[in-house]
Amino acid sequence: MLKLGAISERDNFFYLTLSLTILLFGIAISHQFFDASSQRLMLSSIAMVLLFSVLGVKENLNWKRPAVFLPVLSCVFIMVGYQVNGYHFYIFQLSMLLLFFGYMAYHVAIQVIFTGPVDLNKILGSVCLYYLIGLFFAILYTLCQMLIGPAFTNATETQQWYLLLPDYLYYSFIILSTVGFGDITPTQPITKFLSYFEAIIGQFYLAILVASLVSSAATQRKIKRSFKG
């Protein structure tokens, strides 16, 4: 068993929220201030956030569980990517990241929706889930660009996925939040479908999950007051 020290299930999502925020900010900084070759430093930040996310999900994890071996395996392939280049290897790296973030989103959703009372940790968990949904779709859009591109207008055109990802992170969260600036637009049927499907998920996320958490918290307060009374 892998013991994770002082991290408990009462504060696990704090660490995951922090690591995901650092990841997104790090990608923006590398895209803003570093040239194309230096942006490969972003791979290291992704590797670090994968490891932190393992620490942030549960107090005890078995190495045989996907929550552990998926990020570890992803880290290995990301590090190998410093030495190995090529279109097919990039596709494989992206597929591993897609699998990992999809699994993490599912795992976090289970904890947020079906376990324990509503507290600060669970609210942070809902933030983590929102991050993970945006990351999952950003990787999907990047894969689409590489496999069937050009799939979007006004986006970077290259076969190096770590140069594509910043644009699609921006696009993904704009779509998820239904802001829709329109500076990047899908041009293929599959990317149009993914875009409006993500927008639907974003609307239902706010309308159902967040509203249910607020309602549950209010109910808990009423129960506590009734016991005090």
JSON list of N, CA, C and O in Angstrom, two decimals, residues 102-149:
[
{"chain": "A", "resi": 102, "resn": "GLY", "atom": "N", "xyz": [-9.59, 11.59, -17.92]},
{"chain": "A", "resi": 102, "resn": "GLY", "atom": "CA", "xyz": [-10.94, 11.03, -17.92]},
{"chain": "A", "resi": 102, "resn": "GLY", "atom": "C", "xyz": [-11.20, 10.20, -16.69]},
{"chain": "A", "resi": 102, "resn": "GLY", "atom": "O", "xyz": [-12.26, 10.30, -16.05]},
{"chain": "A", "resi": 103, "resn": "TYR", "atom": "N", "xyz": [-10.23, 9.36, -16.33]},
{"chain": "A", "resi": 103, "resn": "TYR", "atom": "CA", "xyz": [-10.36, 8.54, -15.13]},
{"chain": "A", "resi": 103, "resn": "TYR", "atom": "C", "xyz": [-10.43, 9.41, -13.88]},
{"chain": "A", "resi": 103, "resn": "TYR", "atom": "O", "xyz": [-11.24, 9.17, -12.98]},
{"chain": "A", "resi": 104, "resn": "MET", "atom": "N", "xyz": [-9.57, 10.43, -13.82]},
{"chain": "A", "resi": 104, "resn": "MET", "atom": "CA", "xyz": [-9.57, 11.31, -12.66]},
{"chain": "A", "resi": 104, "resn": "MET", "atom": "C", "xyz": [-10.90, 12.05, -12.52]},
{"chain": "A", "resi": 104, "resn": "MET", "atom": "O", "xyz": [-11.41, 12.21, -11.41]},
{"chain": "A", "resi": 105, "resn": "ALA", "atom": "N", "xyz": [-11.45, 12.51, -13.65]},
{"chain": "A", "resi": 105, "resn": "ALA", "atom": "CA", "xyz": [-12.74, 13.21, -13.60]},
{"chain": "A", "resi": 105, "resn": "ALA", "atom": "C", "xyz": [-13.83, 12.29, -13.05]},
{"chain": "A", "resi": 105, "resn": "ALA", "atom": "O", "xyz": [-14.65, 12.70, -12.22]},
{"chain": "A", "resi": 106, "resn": "TYR", "atom": "N", "xyz": [-13.82, 11.04, -13.51]},
{"chain": "A", "resi": 106, "resn": "TYR", "atom": "CA", "xyz": [-14.80, 10.06, -13.01]},
{"chain": "A", "resi": 106, "resn": "TYR", "atom": "C", "xyz": [-14.61, 9.83, -11.51]},
{"chain": "A", "resi": 106, "resn": "TYR", "atom": "O", "xyz": [-15.58, 9.83, -10.74]},
{"chain": "A", "resi": 107, "resn": "HIS", "atom": "N", "xyz": [-13.37, 9.64, -11.10]},
{"chain": "A", "resi": 107, "resn": "HIS", "atom": "CA", "xyz": [-13.07, 9.35, -9.70]},
{"chain": "A", "resi": 107, "resn": "HIS", "atom": "C", "xyz": [-13.47, 10.52, -8.80]},
{"chain": "A", "resi": 107, "resn": "HIS", "atom": "O", "xyz": [-14.04, 10.33, -7.72]},
{"chain": "A", "resi": 108, "resn": "VAL", "atom": "N", "xyz": [-13.15, 11.73, -9.22]},
{"chain": "A", "resi": 108, "resn": "VAL", "atom": "CA", "xyz": [-13.49, 12.92, -8.43]},
{"chain": "A", "resi": 108, "resn": "VAL", "atom": "C", "xyz": [-15.01, 13.09, -8.38]},
{"chain": "A", "resi": 108, "resn": "VAL", "atom": "O", "xyz": [-15.58, 13.43, -7.33]},
{"chain": "A", "resi": 109, "resn": "ALA", "atom": "N", "xyz": [-15.69, 12.85, -9.51]},
{"chain": "A", "resi": 109, "resn": "ALA", "atom": "CA", "xyz": [-17.15, 12.99, -9.55]},
{"chain": "A", "resi": 109, "resn": "ALA", "atom": "C", "xyz": [-17.82, 12.04, -8.54]},
{"chain": "A", "resi": 109, "resn": "ALA", "atom": "O", "xyz": [-18.78, 12.43, -7.86]},
{"chain": "A", "resi": 110, "resn": "ILE", "atom": "N", "xyz": [-17.30, 10.81, -8.45]},
{"chain": "A", "resi": 110, "resn": "ILE", "atom": "CA", "xyz": [-17.86, 9.85, -7.49]},
{"chain": "A", "resi": 110, "resn": "ILE", "atom": "C", "xyz": [-17.72, 10.37, -6.07]},
{"chain": "A", "resi": 110, "resn": "ILE", "atom": "O", "xyz": [-18.66, 10.32, -5.27]},
{"chain": "A", "resi": 111, "resn": "GLN", "atom": "N", "xyz": [-16.55, 10.92, -5.73]},
{"chain": "A", "resi": 111, "resn": "GLN", "atom": "CA", "xyz": [-16.33, 11.43, -4.38]},
{"chain": "A", "resi": 111, "resn": "GLN", "atom": "C", "xyz": [-17.18, 12.66, -4.09]},
{"chain": "A", "resi": 111, "resn": "GLN", "atom": "O", "xyz": [-17.70, 12.81, -2.98]},
{"chain": "A", "resi": 112, "resn": "VAL", "atom": "N", "xyz": [-17.32, 13.53, -5.07]},
{"chain": "A", "resi": 112, "resn": "VAL", "atom": "CA", "xyz": [-18.06, 14.77, -4.85]},
{"chain": "A", "resi": 112, "resn": "VAL", "atom": "C", "xyz": [-19.56, 14.50, -4.73]},
{"chain": "A", "resi": 112, "resn": "VAL", "atom": "O", "xyz": [-20.24, 15.08, -3.88]},
{"chain": "A", "resi": 113, "resn": "ILE", "atom": "N", "xyz": [-20.08, 13.62, -5.55]},
{"chain": "A", "resi": 113, "resn": "ILE", "atom": "CA", "xyz": [-21.53, 13.43, -5.64]},
{"chain": "A", "resi": 113, "resn": "ILE", "atom": "C", "xyz": [-22.04, 12.45, -4.59]},
{"chain": "A", "resi": 113, "resn": "ILE", "atom": "O", "xyz": [-23.10, 12.66, -4.00]},
{"chain": "A", "resi": 114, "resn": "PHE", "atom": "N", "xyz": [-21.28, 11.37, -4.33]},
{"chain": "A", "resi": 114, "resn": "PHE", "atom": "CA", "xyz": [-21.85, 10.26, -3.57]},
{"chain": "A", "resi": 114, "resn": "PHE", "atom": "C", "xyz": [-21.25, 10.04, -2.20]},
{"chain": "A", "resi": 114, "resn": "PHE", "atom": "O", "xyz": [-21.64, 9.09, -1.52]},
{"chain": "A", "resi": 115, "resn": "THR", "atom": "N", "xyz": [-20.29, 10.84, -1.77]},
{"chain": "A", "resi": 115, "resn": "THR", "atom": "CA", "xyz": [-19.68, 10.58, -0.47]},
{"chain": "A", "resi": 115, "resn": "THR", "atom": "C", "xyz": [-19.71, 11.80, 0.43]},
{"chain": "A", "resi": 115, "resn": "THR", "atom": "O", "xyz": [-19.43, 12.91, -0.02]},
{"chain": "A", "resi": 116, "resn": "GLY", "atom": "N", "xyz": [-20.06, 11.57, 1.70]},
{"chain": "A", "resi": 116, "resn": "GLY", "atom": "CA", "xyz": [-19.89, 12.56, 2.75]},
{"chain": "A", "resi": 116, "resn": "GLY", "atom": "C", "xyz": [-20.77, 13.79, 2.65]},
{"chain": "A", "resi": 116, "resn": "GLY", "atom": "O", "xyz": [-21.44, 14.04, 1.65]},
{"chain": "A", "resi": 117, "resn": "PRO", "atom": "N", "xyz": [-20.75, 14.60, 3.71]},
{"chain": "A", "resi": 117, "resn": "PRO", "atom": "CA", "xyz": [-21.51, 15.85, 3.74]},
{"chain": "A", "resi": 117, "resn": "PRO", "atom": "C", "xyz": [-20.82, 16.94, 2.92]},
{"chain": "A", "resi": 117, "resn": "PRO", "atom": "O", "xyz": [-19.66, 16.83, 2.56]},
{"chain": "A", "resi": 118, "resn": "VAL", "atom": "N", "xyz": [-21.57, 17.98, 2.64]},
{"chain": "A", "resi": 118, "resn": "VAL", "atom": "CA", "xyz": [-21.02, 19.12, 1.90]},
{"chain": "A", "resi": 118, "resn": "VAL", "atom": "C", "xyz": [-20.17, 19.96, 2.84]},
{"chain": "A", "resi": 118, "resn": "VAL", "atom": "O", "xyz": [-20.64, 20.44, 3.87]},
{"chain": "A", "resi": 119, "resn": "ASP", "atom": "N", "xyz": [-18.90, 20.11, 2.51]},
{"chain": "A", "resi": 119, "resn": "ASP", "atom": "CA", "xyz": [-17.98, 20.94, 3.27]},
{"chain": "A", "resi": 119, "resn": "ASP", "atom": "C", "xyz": [-17.04, 21.63, 2.30]},
{"chain": "A", "resi": 119, "resn": "ASP", "atom": "O", "xyz": [-17.22, 21.53, 1.08]},
{"chain": "A", "resi": 120, "resn": "LEU", "atom": "N", "xyz": [-16.05, 22.34, 2.83]},
{"chain": "A", "resi": 120, "resn": "LEU", "atom": "CA", "xyz": [-15.11, 23.07, 1.98]},
{"chain": "A", "resi": 120, "resn": "LEU", "atom": "C", "xyz": [-14.37, 22.12, 1.05]},
{"chain": "A", "resi": 120, "resn": "LEU", "atom": "O", "xyz": [-14.13, 22.44, -0.12]},
{"chain": "A", "resi": 121, "resn": "ASN", "atom": "N", "xyz": [-14.01, 20.93, 1.56]},
{"chain": "A", "resi": 121, "resn": "ASN", "atom": "CA", "xyz": [-13.28, 19.98, 0.73]},
{"chain": "A", "resi": 121, "resn": "ASN", "atom": "C", "xyz": [-14.11, 19.52, -0.47]},
{"chain": "A", "resi": 121, "resn": "ASN", "atom": "O", "xyz": [-13.61, 19.41, -1.59]},
{"chain": "A", "resi": 122, "resn": "LYS", "atom": "N", "xyz": [-15.40, 19.29, -0.24]},
{"chain": "A", "resi": 122, "resn": "LYS", "atom": "CA", "xyz": [-16.26, 18.85, -1.35]},
{"chain": "A", "resi": 122, "resn": "LYS", "atom": "C", "xyz": [-16.47, 19.98, -2.35]},
{"chain": "A", "resi": 122, "resn": "LYS", "atom": "O", "xyz": [-16.56, 19.74, -3.56]},
{"chain": "A", "resi": 123, "resn": "ILE", "atom": "N", "xyz": [-16.55, 21.22, -1.88]},
{"chain": "A", "resi": 123, "resn": "ILE", "atom": "CA", "xyz": [-16.67, 22.36, -2.79]},
{"chain": "A", "resi": 123, "resn": "ILE", "atom": "C", "xyz": [-15.42, 22.47, -3.66]},
{"chain": "A", "resi": 123, "resn": "ILE", "atom": "O", "xyz": [-15.49, 22.70, -4.87]},
{"chain": "A", "resi": 124, "resn": "LEU", "atom": "N", "xyz": [-14.25, 22.29, -3.04]},
{"chain": "A", "resi": 124, "resn": "LEU", "atom": "CA", "xyz": [-13.01, 22.28, -3.81]},
{"chain": "A", "resi": 124, "resn": "LEU", "atom": "C", "xyz": [-13.00, 21.11, -4.80]},
{"chain": "A", "resi": 124, "resn": "LEU", "atom": "O", "xyz": [-12.46, 21.23, -5.90]},
{"chain": "A", "resi": 125, "resn": "GLY", "atom": "N", "xyz": [-13.59, 20.00, -4.41]},
{"chain": "A", "resi": 125, "resn": "GLY", "atom": "CA", "xyz": [-13.71, 18.87, -5.32]},
{"chain": "A", "resi": 125, "resn": "GLY", "atom": "C", "xyz": [-14.52, 19.21, -6.55]},
{"chain": "A", "resi": 125, "resn": "GLY", "atom": "O", "xyz": [-14.20, 18.76, -7.66]},
{"chain": "A", "resi": 126, "resn": "SER", "atom": "N", "xyz": [-15.57, 20.00, -6.38]},
{"chain": "A", "resi": 126, "resn": "SER", "atom": "CA", "xyz": [-16.37, 20.41, -7.54]},
{"chain": "A", "resi": 126, "resn": "SER", "atom": "C", "xyz": [-15.56, 21.32, -8.47]},
{"chain": "A", "resi": 126, "resn": "SER", "atom": "O", "xyz": [-15.73, 21.29, -9.69]},
{"chain": "A", "resi": 127, "resn": "VAL", "atom": "N", "xyz": [-14.66, 22.14, -7.88]},
{"chain": "A", "resi": 127, "resn": "VAL", "atom": "CA", "xyz": [-13.76, 22.97, -8.69]},
{"chain": "A", "resi": 127, "resn": "VAL", "atom": "C", "xyz": [-12.79, 22.07, -9.47]},
{"chain": "A", "resi": 127, "resn": "VAL", "atom": "O", "xyz": [-12.55, 22.28, -10.66]},
{"chain": "A", "resi": 128, "resn": "CYS", "atom": "N", "xyz": [-12.25, 21.04, -8.79]},
{"chain": "A", "resi": 128, "resn": "CYS", "atom": "CA", "xyz": [-11.35, 20.09, -9.45]},
{"chain": "A", "resi": 128, "resn": "CYS", "atom": "C", "xyz": [-12.04, 19.41, -10.62]},
{"chain": "A", "resi": 128, "resn": "CYS", "atom": "O", "xyz": [-11.45, 19.24, -11.70]},
{"chain": "A", "resi": 129, "resn": "LEU", "atom": "N", "xyz": [-13.28, 19.00, -10.41]},
{"chain": "A", "resi": 129, "resn": "LEU", "atom": "CA", "xyz": [-14.01, 18.32, -11.48]},
{"chain": "A", "resi": 129, "resn": "LEU", "atom": "C", "xyz": [-14.20, 19.24, -12.67]},
{"chain": "A", "resi": 129, "resn": "LEU", "atom": "O", "xyz": [-14.07, 18.81, -13.83]},
{"chain": "A", "resi": 130, "resn": "TYR", "atom": "N", "xyz": [-14.48, 20.51, -12.42]},
{"chain": "A", "resi": 130, "resn": "TYR", "atom": "CA", "xyz": [-14.62, 21.49, -13.50]},
{"chain": "A", "resi": 130, "resn": "TYR", "atom": "C", "xyz": [-13.31, 21.63, -14.27]},
{"chain": "A", "resi": 130, "resn": "TYR", "atom": "O", "xyz": [-13.29, 21.65, -15.50]},
{"chain": "A", "resi": 131, "resn": "TYR", "atom": "N", "xyz": [-12.21, 21.73, -13.54]},
{"chain": "A", "resi": 131, "resn": "TYR", "atom": "CA", "xyz": [-10.88, 21.77, -14.18]},
{"chain": "A", "resi": 131, "resn": "TYR", "atom": "C", "xyz": [-10.66, 20.54, -15.06]},
{"chain": "A", "resi": 131, "resn": "TYR", "atom": "O", "xyz": [-10.19, 20.64, -16.20]},
{"chain": "A", "resi": 132, "resn": "LEU", "atom": "N", "xyz": [-10.95, 19.37, -14.52]},
{"chain": "A", "resi": 132, "resn": "LEU", "atom": "CA", "xyz": [-10.67, 18.12, -15.21]},
{"chain": "A", "resi": 132, "resn": "LEU", "atom": "C", "xyz": [-11.51, 17.95, -16.47]},
{"chain": "A", "resi": 132, "resn": "LEU", "atom": "O", "xyz": [-11.04, 17.42, -17.48]},
{"chain": "A", "resi": 133, "resn": "ILE", "atom": "N", "xyz": [-12.76, 18.41, -16.42]},
{"chain": "A", "resi": 133, "resn": "ILE", "atom": "CA", "xyz": [-13.60, 18.37, -17.61]},
{"chain": "A", "resi": 133, "resn": "ILE", "atom": "C", "xyz": [-13.00, 19.25, -18.71]},
{"chain": "A", "resi": 133, "resn": "ILE", "atom": "O", "xyz": [-12.91, 18.84, -19.88]},
{"chain": "A", "resi": 134, "resn": "GLY", "atom": "N", "xyz": [-12.57, 20.46, -18.33]},
{"chain": "A", "resi": 134, "resn": "GLY", "atom": "CA", "xyz": [-11.95, 21.36, -19.31]},
{"chain": "A", "resi": 134, "resn": "GLY", "atom": "C", "xyz": [-10.67, 20.78, -19.88]},
{"chain": "A", "resi": 134, "resn": "GLY", "atom": "O", "xyz": [-10.42, 20.86, -21.09]},
{"chain": "A", "resi": 135, "resn": "LEU", "atom": "N", "xyz": [-9.84, 20.16, -19.04]},
{"chain": "A", "resi": 135, "resn": "LEU", "atom": "CA", "xyz": [-8.60, 19.54, -19.51]},
{"chain": "A", "resi": 135, "resn": "LEU", "atom": "C", "xyz": [-8.88, 18.36, -20.44]},
{"chain": "A", "resi": 135, "resn": "LEU", "atom": "O", "xyz": [-8.21, 18.18, -21.46]},
{"chain": "A", "resi": 136, "resn": "PHE", "atom": "N", "xyz": [-9.87, 17.56, -20.09]},
{"chain": "A", "resi": 136, "resn": "PHE", "atom": "CA", "xyz": [-10.23, 16.39, -20.90]},
{"chain": "A", "resi": 136, "resn": "PHE", "atom": "C", "xyz": [-10.62, 16.82, -22.31]},
{"chain": "A", "resi": 136, "resn": "PHE", "atom": "O", "xyz": [-10.14, 16.26, -23.30]},
{"chain": "A", "resi": 137, "resn": "PHE", "atom": "N", "xyz": [-11.48, 17.82, -22.41]},
{"chain": "A", "resi": 137, "resn": "PHE", "atom": "CA", "xyz": [-11.91, 18.27, -23.73]},
{"chain": "A", "resi": 137, "resn": "PHE", "atom": "C", "xyz": [-10.79, 18.99, -24.48]},
{"chain": "A", "resi": 137, "resn": "PHE", "atom": "O", "xyz": [-10.70, 18.89, -25.71]},
{"chain": "A", "resi": 138, "resn": "ALA", "atom": "N", "xyz": [-9.92, 19.70, -23.76]},
{"chain": "A", "resi": 138, "resn": "ALA", "atom": "CA", "xyz": [-8.78, 20.35, -24.42]},
{"chain": "A", "resi": 138, "resn": "ALA", "atom": "C", "xyz": [-7.89, 19.33, -25.10]},
{"chain": "A", "resi": 138, "resn": "ALA", "atom": "O", "xyz": [-7.42, 19.53, -26.23]},
{"chain": "A", "resi": 139, "resn": "ILE", "atom": "N", "xyz": [-7.66, 18.19, -24.44]},
{"chain": "A", "resi": 139, "resn": "ILE", "atom": "CA", "xyz": [-6.86, 17.13, -25.04]},
{"chain": "A", "resi": 139, "resn": "ILE", "atom": "C", "xyz": [-7.59, 16.50, -26.21]},
{"chain": "A", "resi": 139, "resn": "ILE", "atom": "O", "xyz": [-6.99, 16.17, -27.24]},
{"chain": "A", "resi": 140, "resn": "LEU", "atom": "N", "xyz": [-8.91, 16.35, -26.10]},
{"chain": "A", "resi": 140, "resn": "LEU", "atom": "CA", "xyz": [-9.70, 15.84, -27.22]},
{"chain": "A", "resi": 140, "resn": "LEU", "atom": "C", "xyz": [-9.58, 16.75, -28.44]},
{"chain": "A", "resi": 140, "resn": "LEU", "atom": "O", "xyz": [-9.38, 16.27, -29.57]},
{"chain": "A", "resi": 141, "resn": "TYR", "atom": "N", "xyz": [-9.68, 18.06, -28.23]},
{"chain": "A", "resi": 141, "resn": "TYR", "atom": "CA", "xyz": [-9.56, 19.01, -29.34]},
{"chain": "A", "resi": 141, "resn": "TYR", "atom": "C", "xyz": [-8.16, 18.95, -29.96]},
{"chain": "A", "resi": 141, "resn": "TYR", "atom": "O", "xyz": [-8.01, 19.03, -31.19]},
{"chain": "A", "resi": 142, "resn": "THR", "atom": "N", "xyz": [-7.14, 18.80, -29.10]},
{"chain": "A", "resi": 142, "resn": "THR", "atom": "CA", "xyz": [-5.77, 18.70, -29.61]},
{"chain": "A", "resi": 142, "resn": "THR", "atom": "C", "xyz": [-5.60, 17.45, -30.46]},
{"chain": "A", "resi": 142, "resn": "THR", "atom": "O", "xyz": [-4.98, 17.48, -31.53]},
{"chain": "A", "resi": 143, "resn": "LEU", "atom": "N", "xyz": [-6.17, 16.34, -30.01]},
{"chain": "A", "resi": 143, "resn": "LEU", "atom": "CA", "xyz": [-6.13, 15.10, -30.79]},
{"chain": "A", "resi": 143, "resn": "LEU", "atom": "C", "xyz": [-6.83, 15.27, -32.13]},
{"chain": "A", "resi": 143, "resn": "LEU", "atom": "O", "xyz": [-6.35, 14.80, -33.17]},
{"chain": "A", "resi": 144, "resn": "CYS", "atom": "N", "xyz": [-7.97, 15.95, -32.11]},
{"chain": "A", "resi": 144, "resn": "CYS", "atom": "CA", "xyz": [-8.72, 16.18, -33.36]},
{"chain": "A", "resi": 144, "resn": "CYS", "atom": "C", "xyz": [-7.89, 17.00, -34.34]},
{"chain": "A", "resi": 144, "resn": "CYS", "atom": "O", "xyz": [-7.86, 16.70, -35.54]},
{"chain": "A", "resi": 145, "resn": "GLN", "atom": "N", "xyz": [-7.23, 18.02, -33.83]},
{"chain": "A", "resi": 145, "resn": "GLN", "atom": "CA", "xyz": [-6.39, 18.86, -34.69]},
{"chain": "A", "resi": 145, "resn": "GLN", "atom": "C", "xyz": [-5.26, 18.04, -35.32]},
{"chain": "A", "resi": 145, "resn": "GLN", "atom": "O", "xyz": [-4.92, 18.22, -36.50]},
{"chain": "A", "resi": 146, "resn": "MET", "atom": "N", "xyz": [-4.70, 17.13, -34.55]},
{"chain": "A", "resi": 146, "resn": "MET", "atom": "CA", "xyz": [-3.59, 16.34, -35.06]},
{"chain": "A", "resi": 146, "resn": "MET", "atom": "C", "xyz": [-4.05, 15.21, -35.98]},
{"chain": "A", "resi": 146, "resn": "MET", "atom": "O", "xyz": [-3.33, 14.82, -36.90]},
{"chain": "A", "resi": 147, "resn": "LEU", "atom": "N", "xyz": [-5.24, 14.69, -35.75]},
{"chain": "A", "resi": 147, "resn": "LEU", "atom": "CA", "xyz": [-5.70, 13.54, -36.53]},
{"chain": "A", "resi": 147, "resn": "LEU", "atom": "C", "xyz": [-6.50, 13.93, -37.77]},
{"chain": "A", "resi": 147, "resn": "LEU", "atom": "O", "xyz": [-6.38, 13.27, -38.82]},
{"chain": "A", "resi": 148, "resn": "ILE", "atom": "N", "xyz": [-7.32, 14.99, -37.67]},
{"chain": "A", "resi": 148, "resn": "ILE", "atom": "CA", "xyz": [-8.19, 15.37, -38.80]},
{"chain": "A", "resi": 148, "resn": "ILE", "atom": "C", "xyz": [-8.06, 16.84, -39.17]},
{"chain": "A", "resi": 148, "resn": "ILE", "atom": "O", "xyz": [-8.89, 17.37, -39.90]},
{"chain": "A", "resi": 149, "resn": "GLY", "atom": "N", "xyz": [-7.01, 17.50, -38.64]},
{"chain": "A", "resi": 149, "resn": "GLY", "atom": "CA", "xyz": [-6.86, 18.95, -38.84]},
{"chain": "A", "resi": 149, "resn": "GLY", "atom": "C", "xyz": [-6.70, 19.33, -40.30]},
{"chain": "A", "resi": 149, "resn": "GLY", "atom": "O", "xyz": [-6.40, 18.48, -41.14]}
]
